[in-house]
Short mmCIF file of C-alpha atoms in Angstrom, two decimals:
data_model
loop_
_atom_site.label_atom_id
_atom_site.label_comp_id
_atom_site.label_asym_id
_atom_site.label_seq_id
_atom_site.Cartn_x
_atom_site.Cartn_y
_atom_site.Cartn_z
CA UNK E 1 20.20 2.01 13.22
CA UNK E 2 20.02 2.21 9.48
CA UNK E 3 16.51 2.38 8.04
CA UNK E 4 15.53 -0.28 5.53
CA UNK E 5 14.39 1.16 2.21
CA UNK E 6 13.19 -2.00 0.57
CA UNK E 7 11.30 -4.91 1.98
CA UNK E 8 10.58 -8.45 0.86
CA UNK E 9 6.96 -9.19 0.27
CA UNK E 10 4.38 -11.85 0.81
CA UNK E 11 3.23 -13.95 -2.13
CA UNK E 12 0.51 -12.69 -4.45
CA UNK E 13 -2.75 -14.52 -4.03
CA UNK E 14 -2.94 -16.97 -6.92
CA UNK E 15 -6.62 -16.57 -7.65
CA UNK E 16 -8.99 -14.02 -9.07
CA UNK E 17 -10.52 -11.74 -6.49
CA UNK E 18 -14.25 -11.47 -6.94
CA UNK E 19 -16.36 -8.63 -5.58
CA UNK E 20 -15.31 -5.26 -4.26
CA UNK E 21 -15.70 -5.45 -0.48
CA UNK E 22 -14.72 -7.72 2.34
CA UNK E 23 -16.43 -7.00 5.63
CA UNK E 24 -15.03 -7.86 9.02
CA UNK E 25 -16.97 -7.02 12.14
CA UNK E 26 -19.47 -4.57 10.72
CA UNK E 27 -20.99 -4.10 14.16
CA UNK E 28 -19.01 -3.28 17.32
CA UNK E 29 -18.20 -6.15 19.64
CA UNK E 30 -20.25 -6.25 22.80
CA UNK E 31 -17.25 -5.73 25.08
CA UNK E 32 -15.48 -3.19 22.88
CA UNK E 33 -14.54 0.13 24.41
CA UNK E 34 -13.14 2.98 22.27
CA UNK E 35 -9.85 4.40 23.51
CA UNK E 36 -11.20 7.94 23.81
CA UNK E 37 -14.09 10.29 23.15
CA UNK E 38 -14.02 12.92 20.39
CA UNK E 39 -15.77 16.22 19.64
CA UNK E 40 -19.33 15.85 18.40
CA UNK E 41 -19.68 15.60 14.61
CA UNK E 42 -15.96 15.12 14.06
CA UNK E 43 -14.96 12.35 11.68
CA UNK E 44 -13.71 10.33 14.62
CA UNK E 45 -17.03 10.76 16.44
CA UNK E 46 -19.01 9.73 13.35
CA UNK E 47 -16.94 6.57 12.93
CA UNK E 48 -17.40 5.70 16.60
CA UNK E 49 -21.17 6.11 16.36
CA UNK E 50 -21.27 4.03 13.17
CA UNK E 51 -19.37 1.28 14.94
CA UNK E 52 -16.89 0.49 12.16
CA UNK E 53 -14.25 2.17 10.04
CA UNK E 54 -14.46 1.87 6.23
CA UNK E 55 -11.03 1.45 4.66
CA UNK E 56 -9.96 1.34 1.02
CA UNK E 57 -7.28 -1.33 0.55
CA UNK E 58 -5.70 -3.39 -2.20
CA UNK E 59 -6.99 -6.94 -2.59
CA UNK E 60 -4.10 -8.30 -4.68
CA UNK E 61 -1.10 -6.36 -3.45
CA UNK E 62 1.62 -8.59 -1.96
CA UNK E 63 2.82 -7.45 1.43
CA UNK E 64 0.26 -4.66 1.75
CA UNK E 65 -3.24 -5.99 1.11
CA UNK E 66 -4.10 -9.49 -0.11
CA UNK E 67 -7.30 -11.51 0.12
CA UNK E 68 -6.26 -15.03 1.11
CA UNK E 69 -7.85 -17.35 -1.48
CA UNK E 70 -8.18 -20.15 1.06
CA UNK E 71 -9.48 -18.38 4.17
CA UNK E 72 -11.07 -15.37 2.47
CA UNK E 73 -9.45 -13.13 5.09
CA UNK E 74 -7.53 -9.95 4.35
CA UNK E 75 -3.80 -10.02 5.08
CA UNK E 76 -0.86 -7.62 4.89
CA UNK E 77 0.67 -4.61 6.57
CA UNK E 78 -2.02 -2.20 5.34
CA UNK E 79 -4.66 -4.51 6.75
CA UNK E 80 -2.95 -4.53 10.14
CA UNK E 81 -2.73 -0.72 10.10
CA UNK E 82 -6.47 -0.57 9.41
CA UNK E 83 -7.11 -2.85 12.37
CA UNK E 84 -5.01 -0.64 14.63
CA UNK E 85 -7.20 2.29 13.55
CA UNK E 86 -10.41 0.33 14.15
CA UNK E 87 -9.34 -0.76 17.61
CA UNK E 88 -8.50 2.78 18.64
CA UNK E 89 -11.75 4.28 17.34
CA UNK E 90 -14.24 1.51 18.09
CA UNK E 91 -12.56 -0.64 20.71
CA UNK E 92 -12.22 -3.69 18.44
CA UNK E 93 -9.77 -4.41 15.63
CA UNK E 94 -12.51 -6.44 13.94
CA UNK E 95 -14.76 -3.43 13.29
CA UNK E 96 -13.47 -2.81 9.76
CA UNK E 97 -15.15 -2.87 6.36
CA UNK E 98 -12.54 -3.37 3.65
CA UNK E 99 -13.35 -1.87 0.25
CA UNK E 100 -11.21 -2.78 -2.74
CA UNK E 101 -9.35 0.28 -3.99
CA UNK E 102 -7.14 0.12 -7.07
CA UNK E 103 -4.52 2.74 -7.82
CA UNK E 104 -6.68 4.87 -10.12
CA UNK E 105 -9.70 5.23 -7.80
CA UNK E 106 -8.11 6.01 -4.45
CA UNK E 107 -8.54 9.79 -4.70
CA UNK E 108 -12.10 9.41 -5.99
CA UNK E 109 -13.07 7.13 -3.10
CA UNK E 110 -11.93 9.76 -0.61
CA UNK E 111 -13.49 12.68 -2.46
CA UNK E 112 -16.81 10.84 -2.79
CA UNK E 113 -16.76 9.73 0.88
CA UNK E 114 -16.95 6.07 -0.09
CA UNK E 115 -14.29 5.30 2.51
CA UNK E 116 -13.02 6.97 5.68
CA UNK E 117 -9.37 6.36 4.79
CA UNK E 118 -7.29 4.71 2.10
CA UNK E 119 -4.48 2.45 3.31
CA UNK E 120 -3.43 0.87 0.04
CA UNK E 121 0.33 1.16 -0.56
CA UNK E 122 -0.56 4.83 -1.10
CA UNK E 123 2.60 6.67 -2.12
CA UNK E 124 2.76 10.38 -1.33
CA UNK E 125 3.15 12.76 -4.28
CA UNK E 126 2.73 16.52 -4.62
CA UNK E 127 -0.13 16.03 -7.10
CA UNK E 128 -2.01 13.73 -4.75
CA UNK E 129 -1.48 16.12 -1.85
CA UNK E 130 -3.50 18.70 -3.77
CA UNK E 131 -6.68 16.62 -3.47
CA UNK E 132 -6.23 14.38 -0.42
CA UNK E 133 -4.59 14.56 2.99
CA UNK E 134 -1.76 12.21 3.99
CA UNK E 135 -0.83 11.05 7.49
CA UNK E 136 2.45 9.32 8.13
CA UNK E 137 4.42 7.89 6.51
CA UNK E 138 4.28 4.41 8.00
CA UNK E 139 6.59 2.69 5.46
CA UNK E 140 9.18 3.45 2.79
CA UNK E 141 10.29 1.56 -0.34
CA UNK E 142 12.34 2.35 -3.46
CA UNK E 143 11.00 2.40 -7.03
CA UNK E 144 12.53 -0.40 -9.11
CA UNK E 145 12.10 -2.72 -12.12
CA UNK E 146 11.05 -6.34 -12.34
CA UNK E 147 12.11 -8.29 -15.45
CA UNK E 148 12.09 -11.87 -16.63
CA UNK E 149 14.98 -13.90 -15.29
CA UNK E 150 15.85 -15.22 -18.74
CA UNK E 151 16.02 -11.70 -20.24
CA UNK E 152 19.57 -10.40 -19.94
CA UNK E 153 18.86 -7.32 -22.06
CA UNK E 154 17.42 -5.26 -19.19
CA UNK E 155 19.73 -4.59 -16.24
CA UNK E 156 19.06 -0.91 -15.51
CA UNK E 157 16.46 1.72 -16.42
CA UNK E 158 18.44 2.96 -19.44
CA UNK E 159 18.11 -0.49 -21.04
CA UNK E 160 14.39 0.09 -21.51
CA UNK E 161 14.86 2.27 -24.60
CA UNK E 162 12.30 1.01 -27.12
CA UNK E 163 10.96 -1.63 -24.73
CA UNK E 164 7.53 -1.95 -23.09
CA UNK E 165 7.08 -1.29 -19.37
CA UNK E 166 3.98 -1.99 -17.31
CA UNK E 167 2.65 -0.01 -14.36
CA UNK E 168 -0.78 0.89 -13.00
CA UNK E 169 -3.01 3.81 -13.91
CA UNK E 170 -2.24 6.78 -11.68
CA UNK E 171 0.98 5.31 -10.25
CA UNK E 172 3.96 7.60 -9.71
CA UNK E 173 6.22 4.90 -11.16
CA UNK E 174 4.54 5.27 -14.54
CA UNK E 175 5.42 8.94 -14.58
CA UNK E 176 8.99 8.26 -13.43
CA UNK E 177 9.70 5.76 -16.19
CA UNK E 178 8.38 8.19 -18.77
CA UNK E 179 10.72 10.87 -17.48
CA UNK E 180 13.75 8.61 -17.07
CA UNK E 181 13.38 6.73 -20.35
CA UNK E 182 11.23 8.76 -22.78
CA UNK E 183 11.68 6.16 -25.53
CA UNK E 184 10.10 3.42 -23.40
CA UNK E 185 6.56 2.35 -24.21
CA UNK E 186 4.48 2.52 -21.00
CA UNK E 187 1.45 0.23 -20.69
CA UNK E 188 -1.01 0.79 -17.83
CA UNK E 189 -3.27 -1.74 -16.12
CA UNK E 190 -5.53 -1.47 -13.07
CA UNK E 191 -3.48 -3.84 -10.90
CA UNK E 192 0.08 -5.08 -10.61
CA UNK E 193 -1.11 -8.68 -10.79
CA UNK E 194 -2.18 -7.90 -14.37
CA UNK E 195 1.28 -6.44 -15.03
CA UNK E 196 2.91 -9.58 -13.63
CA UNK E 197 0.88 -11.78 -15.95
CA UNK E 198 1.77 -9.58 -18.92
CA UNK E 199 5.45 -9.89 -18.01
CA UNK E 200 5.16 -13.67 -17.76
CA UNK E 201 3.40 -13.79 -21.14
CA UNK E 202 6.14 -11.58 -22.70
CA UNK E 203 3.64 -8.88 -23.61
CA UNK E 204 5.80 -6.42 -21.66
CA UNK E 205 9.52 -6.34 -20.91
CA UNK E 206 9.40 -5.00 -17.35
CA UNK E 207 7.13 -3.98 -14.49
CA UNK E 208 7.83 -0.88 -12.43
CA UNK E 209 6.59 0.04 -8.96
CA UNK E 210 8.07 0.05 -5.47
CA UNK E 211 10.63 -2.62 -4.76
CA UNK E 212 8.61 -4.08 -1.90
CA UNK E 213 5.74 -4.91 -4.24
CA UNK E 214 8.05 -6.24 -6.94
CA UNK E 215 9.74 -8.54 -4.46
CA UNK E 216 6.31 -9.97 -3.73
CA UNK E 217 5.79 -10.77 -7.40
CA UNK E 218 9.25 -12.29 -7.58
CA UNK E 219 8.68 -14.44 -4.50
CA UNK E 220 5.61 -15.97 -6.15
CA UNK E 221 7.77 -17.29 -9.00
CA UNK E 222 11.48 -16.80 -8.23
CA UNK E 223 12.59 -18.86 -11.22
CA UNK E 224 10.77 -16.53 -13.62
CA UNK E 225 11.55 -13.02 -12.36
CA UNK E 226 14.39 -10.91 -11.04
CA UNK E 227 14.83 -7.35 -9.78
CA UNK E 228 16.94 -5.28 -12.19
CA UNK E 229 19.92 -3.32 -10.91
CA UNK E 230 19.44 0.32 -9.99
CA UNK E 231 16.39 2.27 -8.94
CA UNK E 232 14.19 4.77 -10.75
CA UNK E 233 13.87 6.80 -7.56
CA UNK E 234 14.73 6.78 -3.89
CA UNK E 235 12.30 5.65 -1.22
CA UNK E 236 8.65 6.43 -1.68
CA UNK E 237 6.62 7.21 1.42
CA UNK E 238 3.49 5.16 2.05
CA UNK E 239 0.88 7.03 4.07
CA UNK E 240 -2.76 6.95 5.16
CA UNK E 241 -4.97 8.96 2.82
CA UNK E 242 -8.00 10.87 4.10
CA UNK E 243 -10.33 13.60 2.89
CA UNK E 244 -8.72 16.95 2.16
CA UNK E 245 -9.11 19.80 4.67
CA UNK E 246 -10.16 17.62 7.62
CA UNK E 247 -7.35 18.85 9.85
CA UNK E 248 -8.69 17.25 13.03
CA UNK E 249 -8.85 13.79 11.45
CA UNK E 250 -5.40 14.20 9.90
CA UNK E 251 -3.91 15.17 13.26
CA UNK E 252 -5.63 12.22 14.92
CA UNK E 253 -4.17 9.81 12.33
CA UNK E 254 -0.65 11.18 12.83
CA UNK E 255 -1.06 10.84 16.59
CA UNK E 256 -2.31 7.28 16.15
CA UNK E 257 0.72 6.34 14.05
CA UNK E 258 3.09 7.85 16.59
CA UNK E 259 1.32 5.94 19.34
CA UNK E 260 1.45 2.69 17.36
CA UNK E 261 5.19 3.13 16.90
CA UNK E 262 5.78 4.04 20.54
CA UNK E 263 3.76 1.23 22.09
CA UNK E 264 4.97 -1.50 19.74
CA UNK E 265 1.81 -2.01 17.68
CA UNK E 266 3.59 -0.93 14.49
CA UNK E 267 6.37 -3.46 15.14
CA UNK E 268 3.80 -6.20 15.83
CA UNK E 269 2.06 -5.38 12.55
CA UNK E 270 5.38 -5.49 10.71
CA UNK E 271 6.51 -8.73 12.36
CA UNK E 272 3.21 -10.47 11.61
CA UNK E 273 3.43 -9.62 7.90
CA UNK E 274 6.79 -8.59 6.41
CA UNK E 275 8.72 -9.92 9.39
CA UNK E 276 7.63 -13.46 8.62
CA UNK E 277 9.74 -13.42 5.47
CA UNK E 278 12.45 -11.02 6.68
CA UNK E 279 12.84 -11.25 10.45
CA UNK E 280 15.07 -8.82 12.29
CA UNK E 281 15.24 -5.25 13.50
CA UNK E 282 13.50 -2.55 11.50
CA UNK E 283 13.20 1.16 12.09
CA UNK E 284 9.82 2.75 11.23
CA UNK E 285 9.96 6.03 9.33
CA UNK E 286 9.36 9.24 11.25
CA UNK E 287 5.83 10.61 11.07
CA UNK E 288 6.40 13.92 9.30
CA UNK E 289 3.39 14.56 7.05
#
């Protein structure tokens, strides 16, 4: 079965997200039972004793992590992965505290122990691997360009010579566009929703990130945007970030992902998020990190 390398996305929440955390089940449910016991003082043991897992996620990222403006609940594939983790460690998928993590602060949140893990469309790079640990991957998506539908001047990366491209601070896509098209002017914001607004307002000529995220922006306003032909890079790997040099926790996370794939939890998470807009068979990436 051929692996999908780009995925359609859920719509971006059309409202400002206020605050930095969204708590769900900050105390363990009365009937919750963790799946297993862990060595004393291990990260897994500490999370179990605390009764909740603290996860850095995106709040405005279509497909991955979105705060529903109507219900106030967190939605997306990353959110479902966090709930799988919470259920395994605490016995209840509700025992999660979601902390908003934007692209530029993900490493800092892990290094400062503000979160246990980051599950926030976190693409694996060699630079990031120097400071954090990655488990997975659990998803793949190509790096692409989003442009205005009425702009016929940009059809491939080379067309961006002398034009302005938006990405987020710390994103690999920003580096890739600088390497592929040195004459392009790269503008960085904290979130891709800001980039989307800048594209709509014609302050930038394109937005670059993974195709899955761009398809989410496009689905919000299909008459305004289109995906340009060609990719800046092949599939990026999205993985779970954790503190560097915690080998036991890293190994646990890899085992959890393998178990989620084997027992169907990964497929359920996919079907309840991405699968709602693109139903059908999908092959999860192999856990190799």
